[in-house]
Coordinates of C-alpha atoms and ligand atoms in Angstrom, one line a residue:
M104 CA 26.9 -39.2 -32.8
K105 CA 30.6 -40.2 -32.4
Y106 CA 33.6 -38.2 -33.6
I107 CA 36.7 -39.3 -35.5
S108 CA 40.2 -38.0 -36.5
T109 CA 41.1 -36.8 -40.0
R110 CA 44.1 -38.9 -39.7
G111 CA 42.4 -42.0 -39.5
D112 CA 42.2 -42.7 -35.6
Q113 CA 38.6 -44.1 -35.2
S114 CA 38.1 -44.5 -31.5
P115 CA 34.8 -42.9 -31.1
K116 CA 34.2 -40.1 -28.9
H117 CA 31.6 -38.0 -27.9
F118 CA 30.7 -34.3 -28.1
C119 CA 31.7 -33.3 -24.5
D120 CA 35.1 -35.4 -25.1
I121 CA 36.3 -33.3 -28.1
L122 CA 34.6 -30.3 -26.4
L123 CA 37.5 -29.7 -24.1
E124 CA 40.4 -31.3 -26.3
G125 CA 42.2 -29.5 -29.4
L126 CA 43.6 -31.8 -32.1
A127 CA 43.1 -35.5 -31.7
P128 CA 46.0 -37.7 -30.1
D129 CA 47.0 -38.6 -34.0
G130 CA 47.7 -34.8 -34.8
G131 CA 44.4 -34.8 -36.8
L132 CA 41.4 -32.8 -36.5
Y133 CA 37.8 -34.0 -35.0
L134 CA 35.0 -34.7 -37.7
P135 CA 31.6 -36.2 -37.0
E136 CA 31.5 -39.8 -38.3
H137 CA 28.9 -38.5 -40.7
Y138 CA 27.0 -35.4 -41.6
P139 CA 23.2 -35.5 -40.6
K140 CA 21.2 -35.0 -43.6
V141 CA 18.5 -32.1 -43.5
D142 CA 15.7 -33.0 -45.6
D143 CA 13.2 -30.8 -47.1
A144 CA 10.2 -31.0 -44.2
T145 CA 13.2 -30.3 -41.5
L146 CA 14.4 -27.4 -43.5
S147 CA 10.8 -25.7 -44.1
R148 CA 10.0 -26.4 -40.1
W149 CA 13.4 -24.8 -39.2
R150 CA 12.6 -21.6 -41.5
G151 CA 9.3 -21.5 -39.7
L152 CA 11.3 -21.9 -36.1
Y153 CA 14.0 -19.2 -37.1
Q154 CA 11.4 -16.8 -38.2
N155 CA 9.0 -17.3 -35.3
Q156 CA 11.1 -18.4 -32.3
G157 CA 14.3 -17.1 -33.1
Y158 CA 18.0 -18.0 -33.7
A159 CA 18.6 -19.6 -30.4
E160 CA 15.8 -22.3 -31.6
L161 CA 17.2 -22.7 -34.8
A162 CA 20.8 -23.3 -33.3
F163 CA 19.3 -25.6 -30.6
E164 CA 17.8 -27.8 -33.7
V165 CA 21.3 -27.9 -35.5
L166 CA 23.5 -28.8 -32.3
S167 CA 20.9 -31.5 -31.3
L168 CA 22.0 -33.4 -34.4
Y169 CA 25.7 -33.4 -33.3
I170 CA 25.3 -33.3 -29.5
D171 CA 23.7 -36.3 -28.0
D172 CA 25.7 -36.1 -24.4
I173 CA 24.1 -32.9 -23.2
P174 CA 20.4 -32.9 -22.0
A175 CA 18.1 -31.5 -24.5
V176 CA 16.7 -29.0 -21.7
D177 CA 20.1 -27.8 -21.1
L178 CA 21.4 -27.5 -24.1
K179 CA 18.6 -25.5 -25.2
A180 CA 19.0 -23.3 -21.9
L181 CA 22.6 -22.7 -23.1
C182 CA 21.5 -21.8 -26.4
Q183 CA 18.8 -19.4 -25.4
K184 CA 21.4 -17.9 -22.8
T185 CA 23.7 -17.3 -25.4
Y186 CA 21.7 -16.0 -28.7
T187 CA 20.1 -13.0 -27.3
A188 CA 19.4 -9.6 -28.6
E189 CA 21.1 -7.8 -25.7
V190 CA 24.1 -9.6 -26.5
F191 CA 24.1 -9.5 -30.4
G192 CA 22.1 -6.4 -31.1
S193 CA 19.1 -7.6 -32.9
K194 CA 16.2 -10.2 -32.8
E195 CA 17.7 -11.7 -36.2
I196 CA 21.1 -12.2 -34.3
V197 CA 22.4 -12.0 -37.9
P198 CA 20.6 -9.7 -40.0
L199 CA 20.6 -9.8 -43.7
R200 CA 20.7 -6.7 -45.5
A201 CA 21.0 -5.9 -49.4
L202 CA 24.1 -4.2 -50.8
E203 CA 23.7 -3.9 -54.6
N204 CA 22.7 -6.2 -57.8
G205 CA 22.1 -9.5 -55.9
I206 CA 24.5 -9.2 -53.4
W207 CA 23.6 -9.4 -49.6
L208 CA 25.7 -8.5 -46.6
E209 CA 25.0 -11.3 -43.3
A210 CA 26.0 -9.3 -40.1
L211 CA 28.4 -11.9 -37.7
S212 CA 29.6 -9.0 -36.2
N213 CA 27.5 -7.3 -33.7
G214 CA 28.4 -9.2 -30.5
P215 CA 30.3 -8.1 -27.7
T216 CA 33.5 -7.9 -29.6
L217 CA 32.3 -6.8 -33.1
A218 CA 33.8 -9.8 -35.0
F219 CA 32.1 -13.0 -36.3
K220 CA 34.1 -15.0 -33.8
D221 CA 31.8 -13.7 -31.0
M222 CA 29.3 -16.2 -32.9
A223 CA 30.8 -19.2 -31.6
M224 CA 32.9 -18.2 -29.0
Q225 CA 30.1 -17.0 -26.8
L226 CA 28.6 -20.5 -27.0
L227 CA 31.5 -21.9 -26.4
G228 CA 32.1 -19.9 -22.9
N229 CA 28.5 -21.4 -21.9
L230 CA 29.6 -24.8 -22.9
F231 CA 32.9 -24.7 -21.2
E232 CA 31.6 -23.6 -18.0
Y233 CA 28.5 -26.1 -17.9
E234 CA 30.7 -29.0 -18.6
L235 CA 33.4 -28.1 -16.5
A236 CA 31.1 -27.7 -13.4
R237 CA 29.1 -31.1 -14.4
R238 CA 32.9 -32.7 -14.0
G239 CA 34.3 -30.8 -11.2
E240 CA 37.2 -30.2 -13.7
E241 CA 39.3 -26.9 -14.4
L242 CA 40.8 -26.0 -17.9
N243 CA 43.5 -23.8 -19.2
I244 CA 42.9 -22.3 -22.5
L245 CA 45.7 -21.8 -24.5
G246 CA 45.3 -19.6 -27.9
A247 CA 46.7 -17.9 -30.6
T248 CA 45.3 -15.3 -32.0
S249 CA 46.0 -12.5 -34.7
G250 CA 43.2 -10.4 -33.2
D251 CA 39.5 -11.6 -33.4
T252 CA 39.7 -14.8 -32.0
G253 CA 41.8 -13.7 -28.9
S254 CA 39.4 -11.2 -28.0
A255 CA 36.4 -13.1 -28.8
A256 CA 37.6 -16.1 -26.4
E257 CA 38.6 -13.6 -23.7
Y258 CA 35.2 -11.6 -23.7
A259 CA 33.4 -15.1 -23.9
M260 CA 35.5 -16.6 -20.9
R261 CA 36.2 -13.6 -18.6
G262 CA 35.2 -14.5 -15.0
K263 CA 33.7 -18.0 -16.1
K264 CA 34.3 -20.0 -13.0
G265 CA 36.8 -23.2 -13.8
V266 CA 38.6 -21.6 -16.9
R267 CA 41.7 -19.6 -17.4
V268 CA 42.9 -18.2 -20.5
F269 CA 46.3 -17.7 -22.1
M270 CA 46.4 -16.0 -25.3
T271 CA 49.5 -15.6 -27.3
S272 CA 49.2 -12.9 -30.3
P273 CA 52.0 -11.9 -32.4
K274 CA 53.7 -8.4 -30.8
G275 CA 52.7 -5.2 -32.3
R276 CA 50.4 -6.7 -35.3
M277 CA 47.0 -6.1 -33.9
S278 CA 45.1 -2.8 -34.4
P279 CA 45.5 -0.5 -31.6
F280 CA 41.5 -1.2 -30.8
Q281 CA 42.1 -4.9 -30.9
Q282 CA 45.1 -4.9 -28.7
A283 CA 43.1 -2.4 -26.3
Q284 CA 39.8 -4.7 -26.6
M285 CA 42.3 -7.5 -25.3
F286 CA 44.9 -5.9 -23.0
S287 CA 42.6 -3.9 -21.2
L288 CA 40.8 -6.9 -19.7
M289 CA 41.7 -6.9 -16.1
D290 CA 40.0 -10.4 -14.9
D291 CA 42.2 -12.4 -12.7
N292 CA 41.5 -15.4 -15.3
I293 CA 42.6 -14.0 -18.3
F294 CA 46.5 -13.8 -19.3
N295 CA 47.7 -11.8 -22.6
I296 CA 51.2 -12.7 -23.8
A297 CA 52.6 -10.8 -26.9
V298 CA 55.0 -12.9 -28.8
D299 CA 58.0 -11.8 -30.9
G300 CA 56.9 -13.3 -34.2
V301 CA 53.9 -13.6 -36.6
F302 CA 50.6 -15.8 -35.8
D303 CA 51.8 -18.8 -37.1
D304 CA 54.9 -18.8 -34.6
C305 CA 52.2 -18.3 -31.9
Q306 CA 50.1 -21.3 -33.3
D307 CA 53.3 -23.3 -33.6
M308 CA 53.7 -22.6 -29.8
V309 CA 50.2 -23.8 -29.0
K310 CA 50.7 -27.1 -31.2
A311 CA 53.8 -27.7 -29.5
V312 CA 52.4 -27.5 -26.2
S313 CA 49.2 -29.7 -27.2
N314 CA 51.8 -32.2 -28.5
D315 CA 53.5 -32.7 -25.4
L316 CA 50.8 -34.9 -24.0
D317 CA 52.1 -35.2 -20.5
F318 CA 52.0 -31.4 -20.0
K319 CA 48.8 -31.0 -21.7
R320 CA 47.3 -33.5 -19.1
Q321 CA 49.1 -32.2 -16.2
Y322 CA 47.8 -28.7 -17.0
K323 CA 44.5 -29.7 -18.5
I324 CA 45.2 -27.7 -21.6
G325 CA 42.3 -26.9 -23.9
T326 CA 42.2 -24.9 -26.7
V327 CA 39.5 -22.4 -28.5
N328 CA 41.2 -21.8 -31.9
S329 CA 39.1 -22.4 -34.8
I330 CA 40.2 -26.5 -35.0
N331 CA 37.8 -26.7 -32.1
W332 CA 34.8 -28.6 -33.4
A333 CA 32.5 -26.9 -31.2
R334 CA 33.2 -23.3 -32.6
L335 CA 32.8 -24.8 -36.2
L336 CA 29.2 -26.4 -35.3
A337 CA 28.1 -23.2 -33.7
Q338 CA 29.2 -21.3 -37.1
V339 CA 27.1 -23.9 -39.4
V340 CA 24.0 -22.2 -37.7
Y341 CA 24.2 -18.8 -39.6
Y342 CA 24.6 -20.3 -42.9
F343 CA 21.1 -21.5 -42.0
A344 CA 19.9 -18.1 -40.9
G345 CA 21.4 -16.4 -43.8
Y346 CA 19.3 -18.8 -46.1
F347 CA 16.4 -18.4 -44.7
Q348 CA 16.6 -14.7 -44.7
A349 CA 17.6 -14.7 -48.4
T350 CA 14.8 -17.1 -49.7
Q351 CA 11.4 -17.9 -49.8
Q352 CA 11.3 -21.3 -50.2
N353 CA 13.7 -24.5 -50.4
T354 CA 14.0 -24.9 -54.1
E355 CA 16.0 -21.4 -54.1
K356 CA 19.7 -21.6 -53.9
V357 CA 21.9 -19.2 -52.6
S358 CA 26.0 -18.5 -52.4
F359 CA 28.2 -17.5 -49.7
T360 CA 31.4 -15.6 -50.4
V361 CA 33.3 -15.7 -47.3
P362 CA 36.6 -13.8 -46.3
S363 CA 38.8 -16.7 -45.2
G364 CA 41.8 -17.3 -43.3
N365 CA 42.2 -20.5 -41.3
F366 CA 39.2 -21.9 -43.3
G367 CA 37.0 -22.2 -40.2
N368 CA 34.3 -19.9 -41.3
V369 CA 33.8 -21.3 -44.7
C370 CA 34.6 -25.0 -43.5
A371 CA 31.3 -24.5 -41.3
G372 CA 29.4 -23.8 -44.8
H373 CA 30.8 -26.7 -46.3
V374 CA 29.5 -28.6 -43.1
A375 CA 26.1 -26.8 -44.2
R376 CA 26.2 -28.0 -47.6
M377 CA 26.8 -31.5 -46.8
M378 CA 23.9 -31.5 -44.7
G379 CA 21.6 -30.3 -47.6
L380 CA 21.3 -26.7 -47.1
P381 CA 20.9 -25.7 -50.8
I382 CA 24.3 -23.9 -51.5
A383 CA 25.4 -23.2 -55.2
R384 CA 28.9 -22.0 -54.6
L385 CA 31.1 -21.4 -51.8
V386 CA 33.5 -18.5 -52.5
V387 CA 36.3 -18.4 -50.8
A388 CA 38.0 -14.7 -50.6
T389 CA 41.8 -14.1 -49.3
N390 CA 43.8 -11.1 -49.0
E391 CA 47.6 -11.1 -50.1
N392 CA 47.9 -14.4 -48.4
D393 CA 46.6 -16.3 -50.9
V394 CA 47.4 -19.9 -49.9
L395 CA 43.6 -21.1 -50.0
D396 CA 42.9 -18.9 -53.4
E397 CA 46.1 -20.5 -55.0
F398 CA 44.4 -24.0 -53.9
F399 CA 41.0 -23.5 -55.3
K400 CA 42.9 -22.3 -58.7
T401 CA 45.3 -24.9 -59.3
G402 CA 45.0 -27.6 -56.6
V403 CA 48.4 -27.0 -55.2
Y404 CA 48.3 -26.5 -51.5
R405 CA 51.4 -24.8 -50.6
V406 CA 52.1 -23.4 -47.2
R407 CA 54.2 -20.3 -46.8
A408 CA 57.0 -19.8 -44.2
S409 CA 56.2 -17.0 -41.5
A410 CA 58.8 -15.1 -43.3
D411 CA 56.5 -15.0 -46.5
T412 CA 53.3 -14.1 -44.6
H413 CA 52.2 -11.0 -45.4
E414 CA 51.5 -8.4 -43.0
T415 CA 48.2 -7.0 -44.5
S416 CA 45.1 -4.6 -43.7
S417 CA 42.8 -7.3 -43.1
P418 CA 45.0 -8.9 -40.6
S419 CA 42.7 -11.5 -39.2
M420 CA 43.2 -13.6 -42.6
D421 CA 47.1 -13.4 -42.5
I422 CA 48.0 -17.0 -42.4
S423 CA 50.7 -18.9 -44.2
K424 CA 48.6 -22.3 -43.8
A425 CA 44.7 -23.0 -42.9
S426 CA 44.3 -24.9 -39.9
N427 CA 40.9 -26.0 -40.7
F428 CA 41.9 -26.8 -44.3
E429 CA 42.5 -30.7 -43.5
R430 CA 38.6 -31.1 -42.5
F431 CA 37.6 -30.4 -46.0
V432 CA 40.6 -32.3 -47.8
F433 CA 39.5 -35.3 -45.6
D434 CA 35.9 -35.1 -46.9
L435 CA 37.4 -34.5 -50.6
L436 CA 39.4 -37.4 -50.3
G437 CA 36.3 -39.4 -49.6
R438 CA 37.2 -39.4 -45.8
D439 CA 40.4 -41.6 -46.4
G440 CA 42.5 -40.8 -43.2
A441 CA 45.5 -42.7 -44.2
R442 CA 45.8 -40.7 -47.2
T443 CA 45.2 -37.6 -45.3
K444 CA 47.7 -38.4 -42.9
A445 CA 50.3 -38.7 -45.4
L446 CA 49.1 -35.3 -47.0
F447 CA 49.3 -33.1 -43.5
G448 CA 51.3 -35.4 -41.5
D449 CA 54.1 -36.2 -44.2
A450 CA 54.1 -34.2 -47.4
L451 CA 54.1 -31.0 -46.0
A452 CA 56.5 -31.6 -43.4
R453 CA 58.7 -32.8 -46.0
V454 CA 58.3 -30.7 -49.2
G455 CA 55.9 -28.0 -48.1
F456 CA 53.0 -28.8 -50.5
F457 CA 50.7 -31.2 -52.2
D458 CA 48.8 -31.4 -55.5
L459 CA 45.1 -32.4 -55.9
E460 CA 44.5 -31.0 -59.2
A461 CA 44.3 -34.9 -60.7
H462 CA 41.8 -35.8 -57.9
P463 CA 38.4 -36.5 -59.6
A464 CA 36.5 -35.2 -56.7
F465 CA 38.6 -31.8 -57.1
S466 CA 38.3 -31.6 -60.7
Q467 CA 34.9 -32.8 -61.3
A468 CA 32.6 -33.2 -58.5
A469 CA 30.5 -29.9 -60.0
T470 CA 33.9 -28.1 -60.6
R471 CA 36.1 -27.8 -57.5
Y472 CA 33.9 -29.6 -55.2
G473 CA 31.7 -26.4 -55.2
F474 CA 34.1 -23.9 -54.5
D475 CA 35.3 -20.9 -56.2
S476 CA 38.0 -18.6 -54.8
G477 CA 39.5 -14.9 -55.2
K478 CA 42.0 -12.7 -53.7
S479 CA 42.2 -9.2 -52.9
S480 CA 44.9 -6.4 -52.2
H481 CA 45.3 -3.4 -50.1
A482 CA 44.3 -1.3 -53.2
D483 CA 41.2 -3.4 -53.5
R484 CA 40.4 -3.1 -50.2
L485 CA 40.8 0.7 -50.0
A486 CA 38.5 0.8 -53.4
T487 CA 35.7 -1.3 -52.4
I488 CA 35.3 0.4 -48.9
K489 CA 35.3 3.8 -50.5
D490 CA 32.8 2.5 -53.1
T491 CA 30.4 1.0 -50.8
W492 CA 30.4 3.8 -48.7
E493 CA 30.3 6.5 -51.5
R494 CA 27.6 4.6 -53.4
H495 CA 25.5 2.8 -50.7
G496 CA 26.2 4.8 -47.5
T497 CA 27.6 1.3 -46.2
M498 CA 30.5 1.3 -44.4
I499 CA 32.1 -2.0 -44.5
D500 CA 35.5 -3.4 -42.6
T501 CA 38.6 -4.8 -44.6
H502 CA 38.0 -8.3 -44.3
T503 CA 34.5 -7.7 -45.4
A504 CA 35.7 -5.8 -48.3
D505 CA 37.9 -8.6 -49.4
G506 CA 34.7 -10.7 -49.3
V507 CA 32.6 -8.0 -51.4
K508 CA 35.6 -7.7 -53.9
V509 CA 35.8 -11.1 -54.5
A510 CA 31.9 -11.4 -54.5
R511 CA 31.3 -9.1 -57.1
E512 CA 33.4 -11.2 -59.6
H513 CA 31.3 -14.5 -58.5
V514 CA 27.8 -13.2 -58.6
Q515 CA 25.5 -15.3 -60.6
A516 CA 21.9 -13.9 -62.0
G517 CA 19.1 -15.5 -59.7
V518 CA 21.3 -16.7 -57.2
P519 CA 21.5 -14.4 -54.2
M520 CA 25.2 -13.9 -53.1
I521 CA 25.5 -13.6 -49.5
V522 CA 28.5 -12.0 -48.3
L523 CA 29.6 -12.7 -44.7
E524 CA 30.2 -9.7 -42.8
T525 CA 33.1 -10.6 -40.4
A526 CA 33.6 -7.3 -38.6
L527 CA 33.0 -3.9 -37.9
P528 CA 34.8 -1.1 -39.6
I529 CA 35.6 0.5 -36.2
K530 CA 38.1 -2.7 -35.4
F531 CA 40.3 -1.5 -38.5
A532 CA 39.4 2.5 -38.1
E533 CA 43.1 3.4 -39.9
T534 CA 42.4 2.0 -43.2
I535 CA 38.6 3.1 -43.1
V536 CA 40.0 6.7 -42.7
E537 CA 42.5 5.8 -45.2
A538 CA 40.1 4.8 -47.9
T539 CA 37.0 7.1 -47.2
G540 CA 38.5 10.0 -45.2
R541 CA 36.4 9.3 -42.3
E542 CA 36.3 7.7 -39.0
P543 CA 34.1 4.5 -38.6
D544 CA 31.0 4.9 -35.9
R545 CA 32.3 3.8 -32.5
P546 CA 29.8 1.8 -30.1
A547 CA 29.4 4.1 -27.0
K548 CA 30.8 1.0 -24.8
F549 CA 33.9 1.3 -26.6
N550 CA 34.8 5.0 -26.1
G551 CA 38.3 5.6 -24.9
I552 CA 39.7 2.1 -24.6
E553 CA 43.0 2.5 -26.3
A554 CA 43.4 4.8 -23.2
L555 CA 43.1 2.4 -20.6
P556 CA 45.5 0.2 -18.6
K557 CA 46.9 -2.6 -20.3
R558 CA 47.8 -6.1 -18.8
V559 CA 50.1 -8.2 -21.1
V560 CA 53.4 -10.1 -20.8
D561 CA 56.5 -10.2 -23.9
M562 CA 57.7 -13.5 -24.6
A563 CA 60.1 -15.1 -27.0
A564 CA 58.6 -17.6 -29.7
D565 CA 59.5 -20.5 -27.6
A566 CA 57.4 -23.3 -26.7
Q567 CA 59.3 -24.1 -23.3
A568 CA 58.8 -20.3 -22.1
I569 CA 54.8 -20.5 -22.6
K570 CA 54.9 -23.9 -20.6
T571 CA 56.9 -22.3 -17.9
F572 CA 54.3 -19.3 -17.6
I573 CA 51.7 -21.5 -17.6
A574 CA 53.0 -23.6 -14.9
G575 CA 53.8 -20.7 -12.8
H576 CA 50.4 -19.1 -13.0
C577 CA 48.3 -22.5 -12.2
A578 CA 47.7 -22.8 -8.4
Ligands
PLP771 C1 39.0 -14.9 -38.1 C2 38.5 -13.9 -39.1 C3 38.6 -14.2 -40.7 C4 38.8 -15.6 -41.0 O1 38.2 -16.6 -40.7 P1 38.7 -18.1 -40.9 O2 37.9 -19.0 -40.4 O3 40.0 -17.9 -40.1 O4 38.7 -18.3 -42.4 C5 37.9 -13.2 -41.5 N1 37.4 -11.9 -41.1 C6 37.6 -11.7 -39.5 C7 37.0 -10.3 -39.2 C8 38.0 -12.5 -38.7 O5 38.1 -12.1 -37.3

């Protein structure tokens, strides 16, 4: 399998080349040159595999279709080392539970940092260590996080040989629990950087450093942000696992509602559907930062300024532009790299929006390319959390609540609607207490973390400052 850029660069790369890279040199995102098709027989085989041999085996099957430069025995070992019941809390890894009237919750948040990002990041940590050892190289991971990415990356990379993590986050915007999770790590290879700004300022710093090709080469800069293809690929697996748990046979369809920010999670659903997984609708749920909801309702993709990014109670979805969205648009445009480049490399920079309403693939293709969307407000979030707690005894986090709220508006008779549970409520305890008057359960291993010493440096939103810092911390 070869990989190409969404902006037209066709120079073929293999999986392990792009594993350690961020953006493609032309500024685009990497995608496989085609999506392997999963036929009915394969789907049945995978169903049995997941049920009888477990998630790691299913992950190996999916990954094998996209990775041809890691020997199969090694790839299988990496999957088995990653997806264990000890790390993810159950044999199913992503157990499905019924919520109400055709709505199900798929738990993606029982990993080390209690958010779905562990699903991909834990694999990435093992892939990175493997590949760097194989090459005898080192890597400095530079990332931007609004909370969950950063902690997932740090817990995946801590203590790993050959890797340092430099993680920027918007100062004071993460929940106390999230800050404690990240800043309490004392590992020598982990650096926390609190930036004076919002998430997009952090992301812009990362992009600026990545676009400085000389610096990037000299300091071996890599990324673990959701634009990393390996992360997206790892996420494809749980769409299959969710489908197998919700259905008996391959003639059945399911829909997914996905709490969305950077469009990474739901983009993996898009890939799973392109491979042939019987998905009826993919429903994008946003919070008050409704860039994506606006797009799927109107065809207009209009990025917001940092100043117009709302600080919400589902903070991991507080984005003004969705960094993975370009992948979806590339597919929507029939994989036209020149057109994608004109939209993302030019129109957005020049006028701040583009309009695909009239594009036939968007207006027809079973309407909106099989997507629906909805948004949720703080009041909706509180009402949904309170309601699922009082009526079902199920406590859900704020992001999942956005998903449930929107899923209820889109559920169709006879089609299971799977809401991806993207975090545990304890990560956002303040809002849970506001909604229910009750503290969410806290896994014992996190008792008292807010009181632990913190390791973090403050920095202005300035690409030069982060370069200087990185240079100063690489031996
Ligand atoms: C990252 C995150 C999201 C958004 O996922 P995207 O891939 O950015 O769309 C939603 N919920 C939680 C809890 C997250 O950590």
